[in-house]
Structures are given as structure tokens and as C-alpha cells.
């Protein structure tokens, strides 16, 4: 009998620490605040060292008097605060640009930028050290020479950091840099998430029950699933002597009370402890208000697709950038073809299947890439040709008939959805690439790529 058990409110989760660490990484203020605190303590300690009389090393490090020291510290405090304001302003501009012209799902990557966080940390540290120096310097006491040297070092470091930041922000604001960063993260996640195509060790066999008929367990929370700790679910299934079939995966959005898994008793068990599985599932899944890339390969595709769709919007009208984004997706699709997709099984230490985890398939990823772009770009030959080039590349490296059928399906959707308003020459160029996809699927890869002057390869 299938039983649905509603949620009973939040339960303790062992994933809070990892969520907190990820939140720290994505925060602009944590590193500068920590640097400011460390600088404050160090500056106060250095202010204790005050040479009683003149010496060679004192004259070497600070040849001036208290008045010149105060002027120097005031200059450093003013300049570093102005530089910090500039850095923050440029960061806000970058965030706004990324949100409006590229994809709002790129904002998290800007916030996680270690260069920006480090530059802000150096500038804030210089400001704090200068303030401590202004507090400690007076005409009646010996000068805190070590503190003044420390401020000098921080001032020089701030100058270097500001120059590096200006070069960094110019590079980061280029859309090609953003696409390269998204592609690199997606490649890393893809390699860590999927076994090689030849590896069938985790394939789900015919004897595994489901997906219908099990006892259903609901979610205790709402939000995006960021990561799932599969080993923790296997341990829980072993303790309860059940088989778990997950209904969700990283990147999915769930609401409180919606089903996340089904369970069947195995071995000597005759029933399912739904409350224990609720707590185990909640502890094994990390939730958030936005998707993250740790286990969510599809997020990388989504970010690149967002850039492509935004580029062909009427307000931007940049089909070449869209074609470049599709080119990065083409490489990801090619890499996916070398991986085994679909559901996977997990066993306990005794070899008993305890968990069946769902996953995305080839159709999902091709729909994710081609669907939005072909709908928004149906009247732009550059974009349609880029999609068909992606499919031609995929056809040339397809591993099995399932991949070939999905490639053929997407090619037909693109050709059938092409706008009838295009000129005959533009339509023919798109249709030619569609025929080349079919040629590559038939096995004649050389003919699929052979052209007059590279017109089917470049934008």
C-alpha cells in the first residue's frame, strides 16, 4: 500500500555546516571582515613597540616626526577608503551587467570571486591599520615605528591590489571570460558526477522495484536541492532494511511536503519507518534559495543557455555571442556523450542494492540547450546554424542509437520551427546544416564537415 506522510516541520540536519561554509564562500563581506579583525589585533600589538630614543633603524623606517606621521596616516585612511568605494562600485556595476545582459544566475559567481574579496580585504585592512595609527600617535609619546611600517606595507599592498583589480574586472566583464568560467565549472562537475560510458557498474537492473508502489516520503523543507549525500541515504536504507528510490536530484526545486523518495521493505523488514526516513532524507539533502554547481551539471548548461537567449533578445541583438555560448554547450554535450547518464544504483557493504538515484538523460540536456534557443532564435540564421553545428558535432561522436535518435529529433525540431519569413538563401543555409547532421548520423562524417570555405564551421 502506498502511504504519503506529510512533513512535520524542520528537523535537525547534519548539512548545516557545509551550507554555512558555502554561504561564506559566496559572501563579499566575510573575508574583508576577518582581515579587518586580524589587522586590528596586529596593529594594537605593534603599537606597543615604541623606541625610547633615536636610532639608526628608527630613522631608516620613519625619519619624520609625529606631525608627519599623522599626515601620512590620514592620507592612507582617506585613499584606501576611496579605493574601497571604487572597488565596491565596480563590483556592483559588474553584478548589474551580469544580471541584465548575461544571466541572473551568474551573480553568485561574481560574489564568489576570490580576487574581489581579497582586494576588499587588503583595502579594509589598510584603513583599519591607519585608524589605529591615528589613535596611537601623539606628540608627547615615542612613535609606534613598527605600526607605521606596517601601515606603509599595507599602503603599498593596497596600491598593487587596486591595479590588479582594475585589470581583473576588465577581464571578468568580458562575456567570453564568463562563458569560459561557467564551462570550466560544468566540465569539472560533469567529470565528478557521471561515470564513463563504458562503466555499467551502477546501472539499474531489472530486479529493482519501482518507481510506483512504494511508501512515499515528503520533504521537510522547500527550496532548490543543492547537493545530495548518497552515502548517507545508503546508510539510512541499510539501518531501516529498505530500498530507497529517490524522486529528486540536485538542481530540482521542491516544496515542503512534496514527495522526494519512495521506499520498499527488503530482507526481514515488513514495514517502512517513514519518520526515520524523513529525517534521514532531510539530513542527506542540502537546500538553498538558488541552484549551485557542486552536483548540478545542468546549471552550467542553463547559465550558457541564458547567455545565448539574452544575446538574441531585442534589447541586445547579438547573435554572434549566442553562437559562442552554443559553442561552449557543444563541447559539454560532446563530453556528456562519453558519460553514462540515467538512474544509478548504490549498494551497501554487503552488496545489497539500497538506493536507486534518478538522473537526467540525453534528451533532457539537448532540450535544455536547444529548446529555448531555437524558440527565441527561430528567425536568426546565425543562431539556428550554431544549434545545428552543435548537433553535427554530437552526431559525429554519438555512442549509441539512443543518442543518435535524440540528435535527429532535435535537428528536426530546429528545422521545422524555423521562421517562414527568412529569405530563401538563409533558409537554404540552415537546411544544408540540417542535412549535414543527418549525414553525420549516417556515418559519413567527412562529408558532413566538407564545405566550400569554412562557412559551416565559423560564424
Short mmCIF file of C-alpha atoms in Angstrom, two decimals:
data_model
loop_
_atom_site.label_atom_id
_atom_site.label_comp_id
_atom_site.label_asym_id
_atom_site.label_seq_id
_atom_site.Cartn_x
_atom_site.Cartn_y
_atom_site.Cartn_z
CA UNK A 1 0.00 0.00 0.00
CA UNK A 2 1.28 3.45 -0.89
CA UNK A 3 1.23 5.87 2.01
CA UNK A 4 2.08 9.56 1.84
CA UNK A 5 3.35 11.11 5.02
CA UNK A 6 3.20 14.92 5.22
CA UNK A 7 6.03 16.91 6.67
CA UNK A 8 6.14 17.77 10.37
CA UNK A 9 8.33 20.83 10.32
CA UNK A 10 12.08 21.21 10.18
CA UNK A 11 14.34 18.57 11.62
CA UNK A 12 17.99 18.81 12.64
CA UNK A 13 20.30 18.47 9.63
CA UNK A 14 23.93 17.44 9.58
CA UNK A 15 24.45 19.52 6.42
CA UNK A 16 24.21 22.90 8.17
CA UNK A 17 27.97 23.26 8.45
CA UNK A 18 28.55 22.65 4.75
CA UNK A 19 25.75 25.07 3.86
CA UNK A 20 27.32 27.68 6.13
CA UNK A 21 30.73 27.20 4.51
CA UNK A 22 29.24 27.58 1.05
CA UNK A 23 27.48 30.74 2.22
CA UNK A 24 30.80 32.12 3.44
CA UNK A 25 32.42 31.44 0.07
CA UNK A 26 29.60 33.29 -1.71
CA UNK A 27 29.73 36.32 0.60
CA UNK A 28 31.62 39.51 -0.22
CA UNK A 29 31.96 40.68 3.37
CA UNK A 30 33.28 37.65 5.29
CA UNK A 31 36.90 37.77 4.10
CA UNK A 32 37.22 41.60 4.44
CA UNK A 33 35.66 41.45 7.91
CA UNK A 34 38.04 38.71 9.02
CA UNK A 35 41.01 40.61 7.60
CA UNK A 36 39.89 43.79 9.38
CA UNK A 37 39.70 41.98 12.72
CA UNK A 38 43.13 40.38 12.32
CA UNK A 39 44.61 43.74 11.28
CA UNK A 40 43.07 45.46 14.29
CA UNK A 41 44.62 42.98 16.70
CA UNK A 42 48.00 43.05 14.96
CA UNK A 43 48.06 46.85 14.79
CA UNK A 44 47.30 47.16 18.50
CA UNK A 45 50.12 44.73 19.29
CA UNK A 46 52.57 46.58 17.05
CA UNK A 47 51.66 49.90 18.66
CA UNK A 48 53.18 48.67 21.92
CA UNK A 49 56.69 48.73 20.43
CA UNK A 50 57.87 52.35 20.84
CA UNK A 51 61.65 53.05 20.73
CA UNK A 52 62.59 55.41 23.57
CA UNK A 53 65.28 57.31 21.68
CA UNK A 54 66.68 57.90 18.21
CA UNK A 55 68.46 55.04 16.48
CA UNK A 56 69.60 54.08 13.02
CA UNK A 57 66.77 51.68 12.34
CA UNK A 58 64.15 54.15 13.61
CA UNK A 59 65.48 56.82 11.24
CA UNK A 60 65.52 54.26 8.45
CA UNK A 61 61.89 53.19 8.84
CA UNK A 62 60.41 56.56 9.81
CA UNK A 63 62.60 59.67 9.52
CA UNK A 64 59.76 62.10 10.30
CA UNK A 65 58.08 63.32 13.48
CA UNK A 66 54.61 62.83 14.94
CA UNK A 67 53.07 65.53 12.75
CA UNK A 68 54.27 63.89 9.54
CA UNK A 69 53.11 60.50 10.84
CA UNK A 70 49.60 61.85 11.42
CA UNK A 71 49.53 63.35 7.93
CA UNK A 72 50.67 60.07 6.43
CA UNK A 73 48.07 58.05 8.31
CA UNK A 74 45.30 60.46 7.34
CA UNK A 75 46.30 60.17 3.69
CA UNK A 76 46.33 56.37 3.83
CA UNK A 77 42.94 56.23 5.54
CA UNK A 78 41.36 58.60 3.02
CA UNK A 79 42.92 56.96 -0.03
CA UNK A 80 42.15 53.39 0.96
CA UNK A 81 38.53 54.21 1.75
CA UNK A 82 38.21 55.91 -1.65
CA UNK A 83 39.78 52.87 -3.32
CA UNK A 84 37.46 50.52 -1.42
CA UNK A 85 34.49 52.60 -2.56
CA UNK A 86 35.71 52.38 -6.15
CA UNK A 87 36.19 48.63 -5.87
CA UNK A 88 32.72 48.16 -4.44
CA UNK A 89 31.17 50.39 -7.10
CA UNK A 90 32.83 48.47 -9.93
CA UNK A 91 31.68 45.21 -8.36
CA UNK A 92 28.09 46.47 -8.25
CA UNK A 93 28.37 47.52 -11.91
CA UNK A 94 29.64 44.04 -12.77
CA UNK A 95 26.74 42.44 -10.91
CA UNK A 96 24.24 44.68 -12.66
CA UNK A 97 25.78 43.99 -16.06
CA UNK A 98 25.82 40.25 -15.47
CA UNK A 99 22.18 40.27 -14.36
CA UNK A 100 20.80 42.44 -17.15
CA UNK A 101 22.86 41.39 -20.16
CA UNK A 102 24.02 37.85 -19.43
CA UNK A 103 22.16 35.83 -16.80
CA UNK A 104 20.95 36.48 -13.23
CA UNK A 105 22.26 33.01 -12.40
CA UNK A 106 25.81 34.35 -12.86
CA UNK A 107 25.59 36.70 -9.86
CA UNK A 108 26.70 34.01 -7.45
CA UNK A 109 29.91 33.53 -9.42
CA UNK A 110 30.77 37.22 -9.06
CA UNK A 111 30.10 37.13 -5.32
CA UNK A 112 32.41 34.09 -5.00
CA UNK A 113 35.23 35.84 -6.87
CA UNK A 114 38.30 35.48 -4.65
CA UNK A 115 40.15 38.36 -6.32
CA UNK A 116 37.41 40.86 -5.46
CA UNK A 117 37.16 39.55 -1.91
CA UNK A 118 40.94 39.68 -1.44
CA UNK A 119 41.25 43.23 -2.79
CA UNK A 120 38.50 44.44 -0.48
CA UNK A 121 40.25 42.67 2.41
CA UNK A 122 43.56 44.45 1.70
CA UNK A 123 41.91 47.87 1.38
CA UNK A 124 39.83 47.49 4.53
CA UNK A 125 42.89 46.25 6.42
CA UNK A 126 44.86 49.34 5.36
CA UNK A 127 42.04 51.59 6.52
CA UNK A 128 41.79 49.86 9.91
CA UNK A 129 45.56 49.98 10.46
CA UNK A 130 45.61 53.70 9.61
CA UNK A 131 42.80 54.39 12.09
CA UNK A 132 44.66 52.54 14.83
CA UNK A 133 47.77 54.54 13.99
CA UNK A 134 45.89 57.84 14.27
CA UNK A 135 44.68 56.77 17.68
CA UNK A 136 48.13 55.77 18.92
CA UNK A 137 50.29 58.62 17.54
CA UNK A 138 50.69 61.73 19.64
CA UNK A 139 53.45 64.32 20.04
CA UNK A 140 54.21 63.53 23.70
CA UNK A 141 54.99 59.81 23.30
CA UNK A 142 57.55 57.94 21.20
CA UNK A 143 56.29 56.97 17.78
CA UNK A 144 54.99 53.40 17.20
CA UNK A 145 57.51 52.80 14.45
CA UNK A 146 56.57 49.18 13.78
CA UNK A 147 52.94 50.19 13.35
CA UNK A 148 53.93 52.90 10.90
CA UNK A 149 56.00 50.39 8.93
CA UNK A 150 53.01 48.03 8.92
CA UNK A 151 50.78 50.79 7.51
CA UNK A 152 53.38 51.55 4.84
CA UNK A 153 53.41 47.91 3.76
CA UNK A 154 49.62 47.80 3.65
CA UNK A 155 49.51 51.05 1.65
CA UNK A 156 51.85 49.58 -0.95
CA UNK A 157 49.84 46.36 -0.98
CA UNK A 158 46.65 48.37 -1.50
CA UNK A 159 48.16 50.13 -4.50
CA UNK A 160 49.17 46.83 -6.08
CA UNK A 161 45.81 45.26 -5.24
CA UNK A 162 43.89 48.13 -6.82
CA UNK A 163 45.91 47.89 -10.04
CA UNK A 164 45.37 44.14 -10.18
CA UNK A 165 41.67 44.56 -9.52
CA UNK A 166 41.23 47.04 -12.37
CA UNK A 167 42.83 44.59 -14.78
CA UNK A 168 40.82 41.73 -13.30
CA UNK A 169 37.45 43.47 -13.56
CA UNK A 170 38.08 44.41 -17.19
CA UNK A 171 38.80 40.77 -17.98
CA UNK A 172 35.90 39.42 -15.93
CA UNK A 173 33.35 41.73 -17.55
CA UNK A 174 34.04 40.18 -20.95
CA UNK A 175 31.27 37.75 -21.81
CA UNK A 176 33.79 35.25 -23.20
CA UNK A 177 35.51 35.14 -19.80
CA UNK A 178 32.19 34.46 -18.11
CA UNK A 179 31.33 31.68 -20.53
CA UNK A 180 34.78 30.13 -20.10
CA UNK A 181 34.40 30.14 -16.31
CA UNK A 182 30.93 28.56 -16.48
CA UNK A 183 32.19 25.96 -18.95
CA UNK A 184 35.17 25.06 -16.75
CA UNK A 185 32.98 24.55 -13.67
CA UNK A 186 30.49 22.47 -15.65
CA UNK A 187 33.28 20.26 -17.02
CA UNK A 188 34.61 19.63 -13.52
CA UNK A 189 31.15 18.81 -12.15
CA UNK A 190 30.36 16.59 -15.13
CA UNK A 191 33.51 14.57 -14.65
CA UNK A 192 32.83 14.12 -10.94
CA UNK A 193 29.13 13.29 -11.34
CA UNK A 194 28.96 10.75 -14.16
CA UNK A 195 30.91 7.53 -14.73
CA UNK A 196 32.42 6.82 -18.12
CA UNK A 197 30.14 5.50 -20.82
CA UNK A 198 31.69 2.03 -20.67
CA UNK A 199 31.18 1.76 -16.89
CA UNK A 200 27.99 -0.21 -16.25
CA UNK A 201 28.71 -0.99 -12.60
CA UNK A 202 25.93 1.31 -11.35
CA UNK A 203 23.28 0.51 -13.97
CA UNK A 204 19.87 -0.30 -12.53
CA UNK A 205 18.99 -3.95 -13.17
CA UNK A 206 15.55 -5.38 -13.98
CA UNK A 207 15.03 -6.80 -10.49
CA UNK A 208 14.85 -3.42 -8.74
CA UNK A 209 11.25 -2.45 -7.81
CA UNK A 210 9.59 0.85 -8.67
CA UNK A 211 9.00 3.55 -9.46
CA UNK A 212 5.37 3.03 -8.34
CA UNK A 213 4.09 1.15 -5.31
CA UNK A 214 6.45 2.23 -2.55
CA UNK A 215 5.82 4.18 0.64
CA UNK A 216 6.24 7.86 -0.15
CA UNK A 217 8.30 10.24 1.99
CA UNK A 218 7.80 14.00 1.72
CA UNK A 219 10.26 16.87 2.02
CA UNK A 220 10.62 18.70 5.31
CA UNK A 221 11.74 21.89 3.58
CA UNK A 222 11.28 23.96 0.44
CA UNK A 223 13.91 25.21 -1.98
CA UNK A 224 16.44 24.06 -4.53
CA UNK A 225 18.30 20.84 -3.82
CA UNK A 226 21.97 21.80 -3.95
CA UNK A 227 23.63 18.50 -3.11
CA UNK A 228 22.60 15.02 -2.03
CA UNK A 229 24.81 12.87 0.19
CA UNK A 230 24.10 9.49 -1.40
CA UNK A 231 26.21 7.54 1.09
CA UNK A 232 24.13 8.88 3.98
CA UNK A 233 20.96 7.65 2.27
CA UNK A 234 22.53 4.22 1.71
CA UNK A 235 23.40 4.02 5.41
CA UNK A 236 19.84 5.01 6.36
CA UNK A 237 18.38 2.41 4.00
CA UNK A 238 20.63 -0.27 5.48
CA UNK A 239 19.63 0.66 9.05
CA UNK A 240 15.93 0.51 8.18
CA UNK A 241 16.39 -2.52 5.89
CA UNK A 242 14.65 -0.86 2.95
CA UNK A 243 15.27 0.03 -0.68
CA UNK A 244 15.05 3.74 -1.47
CA UNK A 245 14.21 5.14 -4.89
CA UNK A 246 14.85 8.88 -4.97
CA UNK A 247 12.41 11.04 -6.90
CA UNK A 248 14.54 14.19 -6.96
CA UNK A 249 18.07 15.14 -7.89
CA UNK A 250 20.43 18.12 -7.40
CA UNK A 251 19.00 21.16 -9.15
CA UNK A 252 15.35 20.24 -8.59
CA UNK A 253 13.02 22.61 -6.77
CA UNK A 254 10.82 21.01 -4.12
CA UNK A 255 8.21 22.36 -1.75
CA UNK A 256 7.57 21.31 1.81
CA UNK A 257 5.51 18.14 1.84
CA UNK A 258 6.10 17.18 -1.79
CA UNK A 259 7.39 13.61 -2.34
CA UNK A 260 11.16 13.16 -2.55
CA UNK A 261 11.57 9.38 -2.30
CA UNK A 262 9.79 6.05 -2.19
CA UNK A 263 10.80 3.08 -0.04
CA UNK A 264 10.20 -0.69 -0.07
CA UNK A 265 10.97 -3.10 2.78
CA UNK A 266 13.52 -5.77 1.89
CA UNK A 267 15.05 -8.67 3.75
CA UNK A 268 13.37 -9.30 7.09
CA UNK A 269 11.66 -5.89 7.27
CA UNK A 270 7.86 -5.87 6.88
CA UNK A 271 7.18 -2.13 7.08
CA UNK A 272 8.79 1.23 6.45
CA UNK A 273 9.58 3.71 9.25
CA UNK A 274 8.56 6.88 7.42
CA UNK A 275 9.59 9.25 10.21
CA UNK A 276 13.13 7.86 10.29
CA UNK A 277 13.40 8.14 6.51
CA UNK A 278 12.06 11.71 6.62
CA UNK A 279 14.84 12.70 8.99
CA UNK A 280 17.46 10.80 7.01
CA UNK A 281 16.40 12.39 3.72
CA UNK A 282 16.41 15.86 5.23
CA UNK A 283 19.88 15.35 6.66
CA UNK A 284 21.21 14.00 3.36
CA UNK A 285 19.90 16.83 1.17
CA UNK A 286 21.25 20.38 1.19
CA UNK A 287 18.67 23.02 0.31
CA UNK A 288 19.11 26.63 -0.77
CA UNK A 289 17.27 29.53 -2.36
CA UNK A 290 19.30 29.14 -5.57
CA UNK A 291 20.99 26.38 -7.52
CA UNK A 292 24.71 25.68 -7.13
CA UNK A 293 27.13 23.82 -9.38
CA UNK A 294 28.55 21.27 -6.89
CA UNK A 295 26.45 18.34 -8.19
CA UNK A 296 24.17 20.13 -10.65
CA UNK A 297 25.65 19.70 -14.14
CA UNK A 298 22.50 21.13 -15.71
CA UNK A 299 23.15 24.51 -14.06
CA UNK A 300 26.17 25.07 -16.30
CA UNK A 301 24.05 24.36 -19.37
CA UNK A 302 21.34 26.67 -18.04
CA UNK A 303 23.79 29.54 -17.50
CA UNK A 304 25.21 29.23 -21.01
CA UNK A 305 21.72 28.95 -22.49
CA UNK A 306 20.66 32.06 -20.56
CA UNK A 307 23.54 33.98 -22.13
CA UNK A 308 22.53 32.79 -25.59
CA UNK A 309 18.86 33.69 -25.11
CA UNK A 310 19.71 37.07 -23.61
CA UNK A 311 22.08 37.81 -26.50
CA UNK A 312 19.33 37.35 -29.11
CA UNK A 313 16.77 39.42 -27.21
CA UNK A 314 15.61 42.62 -28.99
CA UNK A 315 17.34 44.82 -26.42
CA UNK A 316 20.79 43.33 -27.11
CA UNK A 317 20.53 41.70 -30.55
CA UNK A 318 23.94 39.97 -30.54
CA UNK A 319 23.55 36.61 -32.31
CA UNK A 320 27.31 36.06 -32.51
CA UNK A 321 27.57 35.94 -28.71
CA UNK A 322 24.68 33.48 -28.72
CA UNK A 323 26.59 31.33 -31.21
CA UNK A 324 29.67 31.41 -28.97
CA UNK A 325 27.59 30.29 -25.97
CA UNK A 326 26.17 27.45 -28.05
CA UNK A 327 29.73 26.50 -28.97
CA UNK A 328 30.59 26.04 -25.29
CA UNK A 329 27.44 23.95 -24.92
CA UNK A 330 28.56 21.83 -27.87
CA UNK A 331 31.71 20.86 -26.02
CA UNK A 332 29.70 19.98 -22.91
CA UNK A 333 27.31 17.84 -24.97
CA UNK A 334 30.26 16.03 -26.52
CA UNK A 335 31.65 15.32 -23.06
CA UNK A 336 28.24 14.09 -21.88
CA UNK A 337 28.18 11.57 -24.71
CA UNK A 338 31.22 9.92 -23.18
CA UNK A 339 29.45 9.52 -19.83
CA UNK A 340 26.77 7.12 -18.66
CA UNK A 341 23.62 9.05 -17.88
CA UNK A 342 20.34 7.93 -16.33
CA UNK A 343 19.50 6.34 -12.96
CA UNK A 344 22.22 4.72 -10.87
CA UNK A 345 22.16 2.16 -8.10
CA UNK A 346 24.09 2.26 -4.83
CA UNK A 347 24.88 -0.80 -2.74
CA UNK A 348 25.78 -1.26 0.90
CA UNK A 349 28.94 -3.00 2.12
CA UNK A 350 27.26 -6.41 1.74
CA UNK A 351 26.38 -5.84 -1.92
CA UNK A 352 22.65 -5.28 -1.38
CA UNK A 353 21.07 -2.59 -3.55
CA UNK A 354 19.86 0.10 -1.14
CA UNK A 355 19.39 3.19 -3.28
CA UNK A 356 18.30 4.00 -6.83
CA UNK A 357 19.13 7.60 -7.72
CA UNK A 358 17.48 9.27 -10.72
CA UNK A 359 19.40 11.44 -13.11
CA UNK A 360 18.98 13.37 -16.30
CA UNK A 361 19.24 11.79 -19.74
CA UNK A 362 20.41 12.88 -23.19
CA UNK A 363 17.00 14.24 -24.18
CA UNK A 364 16.86 16.45 -21.11
CA UNK A 365 20.22 18.07 -21.85
CA UNK A 366 19.52 18.54 -25.55
CA UNK A 367 16.11 20.04 -24.77
CA UNK A 368 17.78 22.30 -22.22
CA UNK A 369 20.27 23.63 -24.76
CA UNK A 370 18.28 23.62 -27.98
CA UNK A 371 14.74 24.28 -26.79
CA UNK A 372 14.89 27.88 -25.53
CA UNK A 373 17.41 28.99 -28.15
CA UNK A 374 15.51 27.60 -31.15
CA UNK A 375 12.28 29.17 -29.91
CA UNK A 376 13.74 32.63 -29.35
CA UNK A 377 16.11 32.45 -32.33
CA UNK A 378 13.81 30.88 -34.93
CA UNK A 379 14.21 33.90 -37.21
CA UNK A 380 18.01 34.26 -36.86
CA UNK A 381 20.04 32.03 -39.23
CA UNK A 382 23.27 32.51 -37.24
CA UNK A 383 21.68 31.06 -34.12
CA UNK A 384 19.90 28.21 -35.90
CA UNK A 385 23.10 27.29 -37.71
CA UNK A 386 25.00 27.28 -34.41
CA UNK A 387 22.48 24.82 -32.94
CA UNK A 388 22.78 22.55 -35.96
CA UNK A 389 26.57 22.71 -35.75
CA UNK A 390 26.24 21.56 -32.15
CA UNK A 391 24.11 18.63 -33.28
CA UNK A 392 26.51 17.81 -36.12
CA UNK A 393 29.39 17.63 -33.64
CA UNK A 394 27.27 15.45 -31.37
CA UNK A 395 26.29 13.21 -34.29
CA UNK A 396 29.94 12.71 -35.22
CA UNK A 397 30.75 11.40 -31.73
CA UNK A 398 27.47 9.65 -30.82
CA UNK A 399 28.00 6.44 -28.85
CA UNK A 400 24.72 4.56 -29.37
CA UNK A 401 21.39 4.63 -31.15
CA UNK A 402 19.66 6.42 -28.28
CA UNK A 403 21.98 9.39 -28.65
CA UNK A 404 21.52 9.38 -32.43
CA UNK A 405 17.73 9.37 -32.18
CA UNK A 406 17.74 12.29 -29.76
CA UNK A 407 20.10 14.26 -32.03
CA UNK A 408 17.84 13.54 -35.02
CA UNK A 409 14.79 14.66 -33.03
CA UNK A 410 16.39 17.98 -32.09
CA UNK A 411 17.53 18.61 -35.66
CA UNK A 412 14.00 18.14 -36.96
CA UNK A 413 12.57 20.43 -34.29
CA UNK A 414 15.02 23.18 -35.25
CA UNK A 415 14.32 22.88 -38.97
CA UNK A 416 10.55 22.62 -38.52
CA UNK A 417 10.49 25.62 -36.17
CA UNK A 418 12.47 27.89 -38.49
CA UNK A 419 10.65 31.11 -39.32
CA UNK A 420 8.98 31.23 -42.73
CA UNK A 421 9.96 34.91 -43.03
CA UNK A 422 13.60 34.09 -43.77
CA UNK A 423 14.98 34.70 -47.23
CA UNK A 424 15.40 31.65 -49.42
CA UNK A 425 19.21 31.82 -49.20
CA UNK A 426 19.13 31.96 -45.40
CA UNK A 427 16.67 29.08 -45.21
CA UNK A 428 18.84 27.02 -47.53
CA UNK A 429 21.92 27.60 -45.34
CA UNK A 430 20.03 26.30 -42.31
CA UNK A 431 18.56 23.36 -44.24
CA UNK A 432 22.03 22.49 -45.51
CA UNK A 433 23.32 22.15 -41.96
CA UNK A 434 20.28 20.06 -41.10
CA UNK A 435 21.19 17.69 -43.93
CA UNK A 436 24.77 17.60 -42.68
CA UNK A 437 23.51 16.45 -39.27
CA UNK A 438 21.74 13.55 -40.99
CA UNK A 439 24.89 12.80 -42.98
CA UNK A 440 26.96 12.63 -39.78
CA UNK A 441 24.35 10.38 -38.18
CA UNK A 442 24.59 8.03 -41.16
CA UNK A 443 28.34 7.65 -40.56
CA UNK A 444 29.77 9.82 -43.34
CA UNK A 445 31.48 12.32 -41.04
CA UNK A 446 33.86 13.64 -43.68
CA UNK A 447 31.01 14.66 -45.99
CA UNK A 448 29.16 16.24 -43.07
CA UNK A 449 32.02 18.68 -42.48
CA UNK A 450 33.23 19.24 -46.04
CA UNK A 451 32.32 22.74 -47.27
CA UNK A 452 33.50 25.48 -49.61
CA UNK A 453 35.30 27.98 -47.37
CA UNK A 454 34.55 27.06 -43.76
CA UNK A 455 31.06 28.58 -43.86
CA UNK A 456 29.59 25.64 -41.92
CA UNK A 457 32.17 25.90 -39.14
CA UNK A 458 32.60 29.59 -38.33
CA UNK A 459 30.22 32.42 -37.52
#
